[in-house]
Amino acid sequence: MGTENPGRQQFPARPAATPFAAAPPQNMMPFSSSGPVVGSEASGFRPTPPAAPQPTVPSSMPVLGSEASGFRSLPPARFNDPSVPSPPTSNVPPPVGPFQRFPTPPFPSTAQAPLSRAPPMGQPLSQPPMGQPLAQPPAPPVSFRPQPQMPPVPMGSPPQSVNYASPNVNFPYPASDSTFPAPRPNFQPSFPGYVQMQSNADSPAPPIQSTFPAQQGGYAPPPVSSSSPFLAHQGGYFPPPPVAAPMGMQSQMQHLGSGPPIGSIQGLIEDFSSLSIGSVPGSIDPGIDPKALPRPLEGDVERKLFAEMYPLNCDPRYLRLTTSAIPNSQSLASRWHLPLGAVVCPLAEAPDGEEVPVVNFASSGIIRCRRCRTYVNPFVTFTDAGRKWRCNICSLLNDVPGEYFAHLDATGRRIDLDQRPELTKGSVEFVAPTEYMMRPPMPPVYFFLIDVSVSAVRSGMIESSLTQPQMMVVSDLDDIFVPLPDDLLVNLSESKSVVETFLDSLPSMFQDNLNVESAFGPALKAAYMVMVCMLTETLPIDKLYLEPTWGEMLIFQNTLPSLGVGRLKLRGDDLRVYGTDKEHILRLPEDPFYKQMAAELTKVQIAVNVYAFSDKYTDIASLGTLAKYTGGQVYYYPSFQSATHGDKLRKELTRDLTRETAWEAVMRIRCGKGVRFTSYHGNFMLRSTDLMALPAVDCDKAYAAQLSLEETLLTTQTVYFQVALLTCSKVVDVPVTINRYTASCGERRIRVHTAAAPVVADLGEMYRQADSGAIVSLFSRLAIEKTLSHKLEEARNSLQLRIVKALKEYRNLYAVQHRLGGRMIYPESLMFLPLYGLALCRSTPLRGGYADAPLDERCSAGYTMMALPVKKLLKLLYPSLIRLDEHLLKGSDLVDNFKNLEKRLPLAAENLDSRGLYLYDDGFRFIIWFGRVLSPDVAMNLLGADFAAELSKVNLYEHDNEMSRKLMRILEKFRENDQSYYQLCHLVRQGEQPREGFLLLSNLVEDQMGGANGYVDWILQIHRQVQQNP
Amino acid sequence: MRELWLWLFSFFLLIGLLCTLGFQIVCLVDLEFDYINPYDSASRINKTILPEFIVQGLLCFFSLITGNWLVFLFSLPYLFYNVRMYMQRQHLVDVTEIYNQMRWEKKKRFFKIANVLVLFFLSLFWLIWSITDDDE
């Protein structure tokens, strides 16, 4: 297929793809080839060899076919044939460049598309495009002919001319004019195969000039604008002369062209991208070139254009709107089937040099709008010689306090503008004066809850599963608090006594403000306690009220809480529940106790981070609730073994304790009149309709919100958004490192991010300004929430449906003015949306059914994804796959090398060469895949003596040789770029089942796996649904 | 005369039910307009839920034993719904999700109020009727 779009840069490279597309940049060029192509069907006519130079168009292409055709447009690019060397094809593009949208005049792309039909061709797929095709075609009896004909006709301008199609056969044309060659009838239709139907079949004749003739159906083409070439093509069959045949093959490519118009067209350049999908319904051939599909191999590229339009906006790392063009009416908003909203990451890590400026309005107090409480920002306007300012959100005129007064210059700007970061930067941080504090700042408390169950004792696993996590924890605990008594660690024989000892030691650790004297309560009293005691169950909330505090509770849970209040049952093993209406209950907390606790904890500003280790069912769905509503996070280490997972736990725990964190925060997103945030998604608890309570916020957490329009019609030109994060107490002494915030111990600050977005009346503009990263982030949150009340399957279907609706709406926008045929079109901004949609459906929280992911993993991944910032989410959905062996073998310097290393491969098993060594990195773990015939030297260097061992038991560590050091340096480098989680290395050898399957193969989202679609099928499925009438 | 007392009794039960539901709706509306925080709102609502269920059950039982089939049938769906929610332990409002569930919670209560109002007028009618009956 050609994809059309060449544009996108993305692919340029791939040759295949684009075939022609680019082709001549503009019209001009004749196409070389011209090809007639015929498509399948038909005929294609000839190629007019003669080509007349002029215009005439070649074209021809009959393409038709069923839909396939699609193409239309495009001119001839084709080259096909041999004759033409086409080389070209390939990509040509350059010129075009990136953009091409297709419409563009030229023919860019397009053409190919048709391939579709290919089927006949044989291989269809692939080749289609280009030249090759020809060859292939096996079948076709026809033949190929050579090209002879084909001549390149330049299409050039044809426009005028008419082209006709030739209908089939020969004859043609009446029209005389045409250039065409009619005579030649070549066409062949060739193959039987095709046949397609076309109705016309035979006779073609008539076509007459005009353009298109027949069209087949469908698509007929284009209307051609005048000229156009195309032809109709008729039916196909015709036996045509062989000749044609060749083309036939090619046909695919073809496209019709439309060349002519070109010129004129230019004006019309549109901006959508398209993908040719040629398949004929019912045929087996997918008609799509997998290589041509868009893939985010560059990672998440932020769109700069918009940032340039509004230079005062805060950086997209803090706030991303799903579309930077706000619809002006509810009816327009309802046609935008994607979520309308924003993803906010208020404390995102800023690169050096771009830190958020801190502003201290010591004497004047923070300048805010009297009515809507908006903070002063770069979009406010000063009037009345600088004595008043107009709030950009509610338009109220406010007085400027005396201390803040400055004169305005001739253009109405304040003369002190350059000393006022709050008036020039979209993100600032205000130091809060005392009235913003409810009480003096205090240091936060870290409270560690460690599960010391005895289940392991009985099973004789105490050494391996229990003590180790605790030992790990202790290493960090040492830095922070009094060490845990040794006996606690050692004497695990009886849970009751252990727990009591533990409790006894707690008061001394937390003399400050937590009285845990009675902490155990009923759970502990249960004499036969065998498995667990969870402190949370009976945390003395009443005491906390007396002595307010804030902080973080870290829960280290090893087994299922089984006693006392909050006890949980084993569930999730029941295969029969899946697929029924009760399925979602498994993903909800089993006992309301957890939700109540979470609410209480939030109230007293304690965030909970849950660390779960068990290899057995721990009911993360219930435990995670504590993290969800307290702004915390869930870390899950299935089958924890300290020997392998120790590093990961240590690093993540350290990160948890040391990253920049704001405590006791509340966040509100204000926006202009007429729009309102109606729902919020993420880990927090709402304290009022629009106020999120966040006991702890840090740079690894993002929150999403959806907007709705309150008025049927917006009258303003611009909508402003302001995110204000008031951290009641920022803080404090995080023991391990002093970071920026903590430097001023306990200072309260308000971080404000402001952004503006234009209001538009045009749906196309909304699509153009869409941000697929933010959309995917919202989609993932919505889908995960949906799994809490519906079946997994329904969550996936509704996701797919929304994508289809959005693409369908988009297609309708352009269907009239452009001939879309069988192409799938999408805005450039949403190029990756279908792929991310697929990846989302196959992500851990949503994939498959019972057997595809353990319930705990599903739930913990769900909690994690609800909090991930956009970039990390995209990386998780479409991880990078990088080939390492070449880099390791090359002696070159790492520094140079690192750039190359970022060359990501599409996530498909066909890209794994069994001679290679690959790294799969999803931001949470590394998987290193050893090809079956990877040179033993490499394996030996990297693994040392373990190289022949079963890799599941092997740890990667540095060996004394260059290659191993280099690998470790590479991994280190990747880790540095993404520090929110520690990527533990998993090694897997090709063919080592089932590990290879669940570690890697099931994550290659482009491959078909089990019941899940591969990328090609997914696109075809979406495309088919888009084309169906509602 | 006994009729009269019976009707009066159910009349008061209905008034009690209406007041409870009205109170719950007021709490939800206050919450929506931010006059109250979700913790207080949820705990106030939750405090009245069990009494509401009990009064409603009592009303059903009462109409059953007194043979007021119409009233009984009419309040049966309400009873059934309450019992089901209670069995599933979903009868209380969830403070963590209260904002997301607000619309449904309000709607649910409006339906209950509508149901109770119909009963209320029915019993009012019968009350008056039995008074006039007595007179004759």
Short mmCIF file of N, CA, C and O in Angstrom, two decimals, chain A residues 592 595 599 602-603 629 685-689, chain B residues 31-32 34 38-39 89 94-97 99:
data_model
loop_
_atom_site.label_atom_id
_atom_site.label_comp_id
_atom_site.label_asym_id
_atom_site.label_seq_id
_atom_site.Cartn_x
_atom_site.Cartn_y
_atom_site.Cartn_z
N PRO A 592 -15.62 -2.09 51.43
CA PRO A 592 -15.70 -0.62 51.44
C PRO A 592 -14.76 0.00 52.45
O PRO A 592 -14.45 1.17 52.40
N LYS A 595 -12.00 2.02 50.87
CA LYS A 595 -12.35 3.35 50.37
C LYS A 595 -12.51 4.32 51.52
O LYS A 595 -12.10 5.47 51.45
N ALA A 599 -10.38 7.70 52.17
CA ALA A 599 -10.97 9.02 52.34
C ALA A 599 -10.46 9.65 53.63
O ALA A 599 -10.13 10.83 53.69
N THR A 602 -6.88 10.79 53.24
CA THR A 602 -6.75 12.01 52.46
C THR A 602 -7.10 13.20 53.31
O THR A 602 -6.50 14.26 53.23
N LYS A 603 -8.07 12.99 54.13
CA LYS A 603 -8.52 14.08 54.98
C LYS A 603 -7.40 14.56 55.89
O LYS A 603 -7.29 15.74 56.18
N TYR A 629 -6.92 7.02 46.07
CA TYR A 629 -7.60 8.21 46.59
C TYR A 629 -6.73 9.08 47.49
O TYR A 629 -7.19 10.05 48.05
N MET A 685 -8.34 12.67 45.34
CA MET A 685 -9.73 12.64 45.76
C MET A 685 -10.30 14.03 45.57
O MET A 685 -9.63 15.02 45.83
N LEU A 686 -11.52 14.11 45.08
CA LEU A 686 -12.11 15.42 44.88
C LEU A 686 -12.60 15.96 46.21
O LEU A 686 -13.28 15.27 46.96
N ARG A 687 -12.27 17.19 46.46
CA ARG A 687 -12.74 17.76 47.70
C ARG A 687 -13.94 18.67 47.45
O ARG A 687 -14.74 18.91 48.33
N SER A 688 -14.01 19.23 46.28
CA SER A 688 -15.26 19.85 45.90
C SER A 688 -15.36 19.62 44.41
O SER A 688 -14.52 18.92 43.85
N THR A 689 -16.36 20.20 43.76
CA THR A 689 -16.54 19.78 42.38
C THR A 689 -15.31 19.98 41.51
O THR A 689 -15.12 19.27 40.55
N LEU B 31 -23.50 19.89 48.26
CA LEU B 31 -22.19 19.40 47.89
C LEU B 31 -21.86 19.90 46.48
O LEU B 31 -20.76 20.37 46.21
N GLU B 32 -22.85 19.82 45.65
CA GLU B 32 -22.62 20.23 44.27
C GLU B 32 -22.24 21.70 44.20
O GLU B 32 -21.42 22.11 43.40
N ASP B 34 -20.85 23.26 46.52
CA ASP B 34 -19.69 23.51 47.34
C ASP B 34 -19.99 24.22 48.66
O ASP B 34 -19.18 24.99 49.14
N PRO B 38 -17.26 16.93 51.01
CA PRO B 38 -17.79 15.59 50.74
C PRO B 38 -17.83 14.69 51.96
O PRO B 38 -18.68 13.81 52.06
N TYR B 39 -16.92 14.92 52.89
CA TYR B 39 -16.92 14.05 54.06
C TYR B 39 -18.19 14.25 54.87
O TYR B 39 -18.87 13.31 55.26
N ARG B 89 -24.20 -4.35 49.71
CA ARG B 89 -23.46 -3.38 50.49
C ARG B 89 -23.16 -2.13 49.68
O ARG B 89 -22.10 -1.55 49.76
N ASP B 94 -20.63 6.67 48.50
CA ASP B 94 -19.19 6.46 48.56
C ASP B 94 -18.50 7.82 48.54
O ASP B 94 -18.53 8.53 47.54
N VAL B 95 -17.90 8.16 49.63
CA VAL B 95 -17.34 9.50 49.72
C VAL B 95 -16.25 9.74 48.67
O VAL B 95 -16.08 10.85 48.18
N THR B 96 -15.55 8.72 48.27
CA THR B 96 -14.47 8.95 47.32
C THR B 96 -14.97 9.20 45.91
O THR B 96 -14.31 9.83 45.12
N GLU B 97 -16.12 8.65 45.61
CA GLU B 97 -16.61 8.80 44.25
C GLU B 97 -17.88 9.62 44.21
O GLU B 97 -18.63 9.59 43.26
N TYR B 99 -18.65 12.63 43.79
CA TYR B 99 -18.89 13.59 42.72
C TYR B 99 -19.25 12.91 41.42
O TYR B 99 -20.07 13.39 40.65
#
